[in-house]
PDB file of C-alpha atoms in Angstrom:
ATOM      1  CA  MET M 899     -13.085   8.627 -16.224  1.00  0.00           C
ATOM      2  CA  THR M 900      -9.505   7.910 -15.793  1.00  0.00           C
ATOM      3  CA  VAL M 901      -9.334   9.165 -12.282  1.00  0.00           C
ATOM      4  CA  THR M 902     -12.289   7.034 -11.303  1.00  0.00           C
ATOM      5  CA  VAL M 903     -10.817   3.856 -12.785  1.00  0.00           C
ATOM      6  CA  SER M 904      -7.494   4.598 -11.151  1.00  0.00           C
ATOM      7  CA  LEU M 905      -9.146   5.224  -7.760  1.00  0.00           C
ATOM      8  CA  ILE M 906     -10.920   1.962  -8.038  1.00  0.00           C
ATOM      9  CA  LEU M 907      -7.938   0.065  -8.935  1.00  0.00           C
ATOM     10  CA  PHE M 908      -5.821   1.897  -6.308  1.00  0.00           C
ATOM     11  CA  THR M 909      -8.539   0.916  -3.724  1.00  0.00           C
ATOM     12  CA  ALA M 910      -8.568  -2.695  -4.734  1.00  0.00           C
ATOM     13  CA  LEU M 911      -4.873  -3.194  -4.621  1.00  0.00           C
ATOM     14  CA  THR M 912      -4.510  -1.232  -1.448  1.00  0.00           C
ATOM     15  CA  SER M 913      -7.432  -3.406   0.147  1.00  0.00           C
ATOM     16  CA  ILE M 914      -5.437  -6.405  -0.877  1.00  0.00           C
ATOM     17  CA  VAL M 915      -2.364  -5.219   0.834  1.00  0.00           C
ATOM     18  CA  ILE M 916      -4.405  -4.143   4.043  1.00  0.00           C
ATOM     19  CA  LEU M 917      -5.912  -7.777   4.212  1.00  0.00           C
ATOM     20  CA  PHE M 918      -2.520  -9.193   3.880  1.00  0.00           C
ATOM     21  CA  GLN M 919      -1.190  -6.948   6.796  1.00  0.00           C
ATOM     22  CA  LEU M 920      -4.272  -7.802   9.032  1.00  0.00           C
ATOM     23  CA  GLY M 921      -3.614 -11.568   8.327  1.00  0.00           C
ATOM     24  CA  LEU M 922      -0.046 -11.216   9.326  1.00  0.00           C
ATOM     25  CA  ALA M 923      -1.315  -9.359  12.627  1.00  0.00           C
ATOM     26  CA  ALA M 924      -3.698 -12.235  13.157  1.00  0.00           C
ATOM     27  CA  GLY M 925      -1.007 -14.727  12.995  1.00  0.00           C
ATOM     28  CA  MET M 926      -1.297 -16.138   9.508  1.00  0.00           C
ATOM     29  CA  PRO M 927       2.001 -17.775   8.459  1.00  0.00           C
ATOM     30  CA  TRP M 928       2.791 -15.392   5.754  1.00  0.00           C
ATOM     31  CA  GLY M 929       6.001 -13.827   7.092  1.00  0.00           C
ATOM     32  CA  ALA M 930       8.078 -15.100   4.294  1.00  0.00           C
ATOM     33  CA  ALA M 931       6.272 -12.844   1.838  1.00  0.00           C
ATOM     34  CA  SER M 932       7.132  -9.578   3.908  1.00  0.00           C
ATOM     35  CA  MET M 933      10.109  -7.747   5.387  1.00  0.00           C
ATOM     36  CA  GLY M 934      12.537  -9.538   3.069  1.00  0.00           C
ATOM     37  CA  GLY M 935      11.328 -12.873   4.509  1.00  0.00           C
ATOM     38  CA  LYS M 936      13.201 -12.054   7.801  1.00  0.00           C
ATOM     39  CA  TYR M 937      10.284 -13.658   9.833  1.00  0.00           C
ATOM     40  CA  PRO M 938       9.235 -16.845   7.977  1.00  0.00           C
ATOM     41  CA  GLY M 939       5.994 -18.238   9.202  1.00  0.00           C
ATOM     42  CA  LYS M 940       4.031 -16.338  11.952  1.00  0.00           C
ATOM     43  CA  TYR M 941       5.119 -12.933  12.858  1.00  0.00           C
ATOM     44  CA  PRO M 942       6.347 -12.244  16.527  1.00  0.00           C
ATOM     45  CA  PRO M 943       4.077 -10.074  18.589  1.00  0.00           C
ATOM     46  CA  LYS M 944       6.226  -6.925  17.827  1.00  0.00           C
ATOM     47  CA  MET M 945       5.963  -7.419  14.084  1.00  0.00           C
ATOM     48  CA  ARG M 946       2.132  -8.175  14.513  1.00  0.00           C
ATOM     49  CA  ALA M 947       1.758  -4.679  16.017  1.00  0.00           C
ATOM     50  CA  ILE M 948       3.616  -3.254  13.099  1.00  0.00           C
ATOM     51  CA  ALA M 949       1.376  -5.048  10.584  1.00  0.00           C
ATOM     52  CA  ILE M 950      -1.510  -3.288  12.267  1.00  0.00           C
ATOM     53  CA  VAL M 951       0.190  -0.035  12.015  1.00  0.00           C
ATOM     54  CA  ASN M 952       0.944  -0.703   8.330  1.00  0.00           C
ATOM     55  CA  ALA M 953      -2.841  -1.478   7.738  1.00  0.00           C
ATOM     56  CA  LEU M 954      -3.787   1.816   9.382  1.00  0.00           C
ATOM     57  CA  VAL M 955      -1.178   3.799   7.394  1.00  0.00           C
ATOM     58  CA  LEU M 956      -2.549   2.184   4.175  1.00  0.00           C
ATOM     59  CA  GLY M 957      -6.062   2.983   5.274  1.00  0.00           C
ATOM     60  CA  GLY M 958      -4.952   6.630   5.643  1.00  0.00           C
ATOM     61  CA  MET M 959      -3.591   6.453   2.052  1.00  0.00           C
ATOM     62  CA  LEU M 960      -6.959   5.343   0.803  1.00  0.00           C
ATOM     63  CA  ALA M 961      -8.482   8.347   2.480  1.00  0.00           C
ATOM     64  CA  ILE M 962      -5.909  10.737   0.976  1.00  0.00           C
ATOM     65  CA  ALA M 963      -6.400   9.216  -2.515  1.00  0.00           C
ATOM     66  CA  TRP M 964     -10.285   9.471  -2.101  1.00  0.00           C
ATOM     67  CA  ALA M 965      -9.945  13.118  -1.013  1.00  0.00           C
ATOM     68  CA  ARG M 966      -7.607  14.007  -3.672  1.00  0.00           C
ATOM     69  CA  ALA M 967     -10.037  12.615  -6.351  1.00  0.00           C
ATOM     70  CA  GLY M 968     -12.783  14.831  -4.799  1.00  0.00           C
ATOM     71  CA  ARG M 969     -14.945  11.895  -3.721  1.00  0.00           C
ATOM     72  CA  VAL M 970     -14.898  12.228   0.013  1.00  0.00           C
ATOM     73  CA  PHE M 971     -13.411  14.199   3.018  1.00  0.00           C
ATOM     74  CA  PRO M 972     -13.379  17.681   1.620  1.00  0.00           C
ATOM     75  CA  GLU M 973     -11.652  18.840   4.774  1.00  0.00           C
ATOM     76  CA  LEU M 974      -8.706  16.687   3.624  1.00  0.00           C
ATOM     77  CA  GLN M 975      -8.367  18.406   0.255  1.00  0.00           C
ATOM     78  CA  SER M 976      -5.389  20.569   1.203  1.00  0.00           C
ATOM     79  CA  ILE M 977      -3.519  17.807   2.906  1.00  0.00           C
ATOM     80  CA  SER M 978      -4.326  15.459   0.036  1.00  0.00           C
ATOM     81  CA  SER M 979      -2.608  17.502  -2.516  1.00  0.00           C
ATOM     82  CA  VAL M 980       0.629  16.962  -0.740  1.00  0.00           C
ATOM     83  CA  GLY M 981      -0.029  13.693   0.724  1.00  0.00           C
ATOM     84  CA  ILE M 982      -0.727  12.008  -2.704  1.00  0.00           C
ATOM     85  CA  TRP M 983       2.708  12.906  -3.950  1.00  0.00           C
ATOM     86  CA  VAL M 984       4.266  11.382  -0.692  1.00  0.00           C
ATOM     87  CA  MET M 985       2.256   8.319  -1.652  1.00  0.00           C
ATOM     88  CA  VAL M 986       3.503   8.225  -5.213  1.00  0.00           C
ATOM     89  CA  VAL M 987       7.173   8.356  -3.991  1.00  0.00           C
ATOM     90  CA  PHE M 988       6.358   5.686  -1.420  1.00  0.00           C
ATOM     91  CA  PHE M 989       4.946   3.278  -3.967  1.00  0.00           C
ATOM     92  CA  ALA M 990       7.802   3.927  -6.359  1.00  0.00           C
ATOM     93  CA  LEU M 991      10.269   3.016  -3.603  1.00  0.00           C
ATOM     94  CA  GLY M 992       8.028   0.114  -2.508  1.00  0.00           C
ATOM     95  CA  THR M 993       8.078  -1.212  -6.149  1.00  0.00           C
ATOM     96  CA  PHE M 994      11.903  -1.040  -6.186  1.00  0.00           C
ATOM     97  CA  MET M 995      12.250  -2.645  -2.777  1.00  0.00           C
ATOM     98  CA  ASN M 996       9.903  -5.514  -3.572  1.00  0.00           C
ATOM     99  CA  ALA M 997      11.706  -6.050  -6.864  1.00  0.00           C
ATOM    100  CA  ILE M 998      15.101  -6.478  -5.194  1.00  0.00           C
ATOM    101  CA  THR M 999      13.975  -8.422  -1.994  1.00  0.00           C
ATOM    102  CA  PRO M1000      16.052 -11.523  -1.116  1.00  0.00           C
ATOM    103  CA  SER M1001      12.612 -13.284  -0.624  1.00  0.00           C
ATOM    104  CA  LYS M1002      11.431 -14.837  -3.926  1.00  0.00           C
ATOM    105  CA  ILE M1003       7.883 -14.939  -2.598  1.00  0.00           C
ATOM    106  CA  GLU M1004       7.908 -11.256  -1.573  1.00  0.00           C
ATOM    107  CA  ARG M1005       8.641 -10.298  -5.139  1.00  0.00           C
ATOM    108  CA  PHE M1006       5.072 -11.106  -5.863  1.00  0.00           C
ATOM    109  CA  TRP M1007       4.313  -7.631  -4.218  1.00  0.00           C
ATOM    110  CA  ALA M1008       6.425  -5.744  -6.847  1.00  0.00           C
ATOM    111  CA  PRO M1009       3.605  -5.668  -9.349  1.00  0.00           C
ATOM    112  CA  VAL M1010       1.038  -4.778  -6.842  1.00  0.00           C
ATOM    113  CA  ALA M1011       3.192  -1.910  -5.625  1.00  0.00           C
ATOM    114  CA  PHE M1012       3.822  -0.924  -9.121  1.00  0.00           C
ATOM    115  CA  GLY M1013      -0.078  -0.902  -9.730  1.00  0.00           C
ATOM    116  CA  MET M1014      -0.435   1.258  -6.565  1.00  0.00           C
ATOM    117  CA  PHE M1015       2.425   3.639  -7.934  1.00  0.00           C
ATOM    118  CA  VAL M1016       0.681   4.039 -11.182  1.00  0.00           C
ATOM    119  CA  THR M1017      -2.843   4.573  -9.972  1.00  0.00           C
ATOM    120  CA  SER M1018      -1.726   7.051  -7.265  1.00  0.00           C
ATOM    121  CA  LEU M1019       0.225   8.894  -9.912  1.00  0.00           C
ATOM    122  CA  LEU M1020      -2.847   9.141 -12.078  1.00  0.00           C
ATOM    123  CA  VAL M1021      -5.020  10.313  -9.148  1.00  0.00           C
ATOM    124  CA  ALA M1022      -2.142  12.847  -8.176  1.00  0.00           C
ATOM    125  CA  LEU M1023      -2.222  14.259 -11.849  1.00  0.00           C
ATOM    126  CA  SER M1024      -5.892  14.664 -11.726  1.00  0.00           C
TER     127      SER M1024
END
C-alpha cells in the first residue's frame, strides 16, 4: 500500500514538473522560477531545448520508478534497482538547491523536490 501511494504521489509531482518544463519550452514566461532565475521571462532557444531534455529525463525517471515498483517494464527491473537510488540522490540535491536558490519564486520547488525525494525513497526501499 505504501509503495502504491508513494508511486502515485511521485507520479503526480513529477508530472507537475514535466508540465512546467514543457511550458518553459513552449515559451511560457516562467524563467524566474527556474535555473536560479537567471532567465526571467521566456527562456531563450537554447534553454527551451534544455527544458525539453529535462522533461524527457523526468519521464525516464517515472519509468524507472514504475519499473522499480513492479508495475510496468519488467525488462527495466535490473536498471531500476540502481536508477531509483540515483533518483533519490538527485532529488535530495534538488531539494537542497531549490531551498538555497537566490530566486525567491524558485524556492516554491523545494517542497515539490522534497516530496519527490521522499516518495522515490519509499519506492526504493520497497
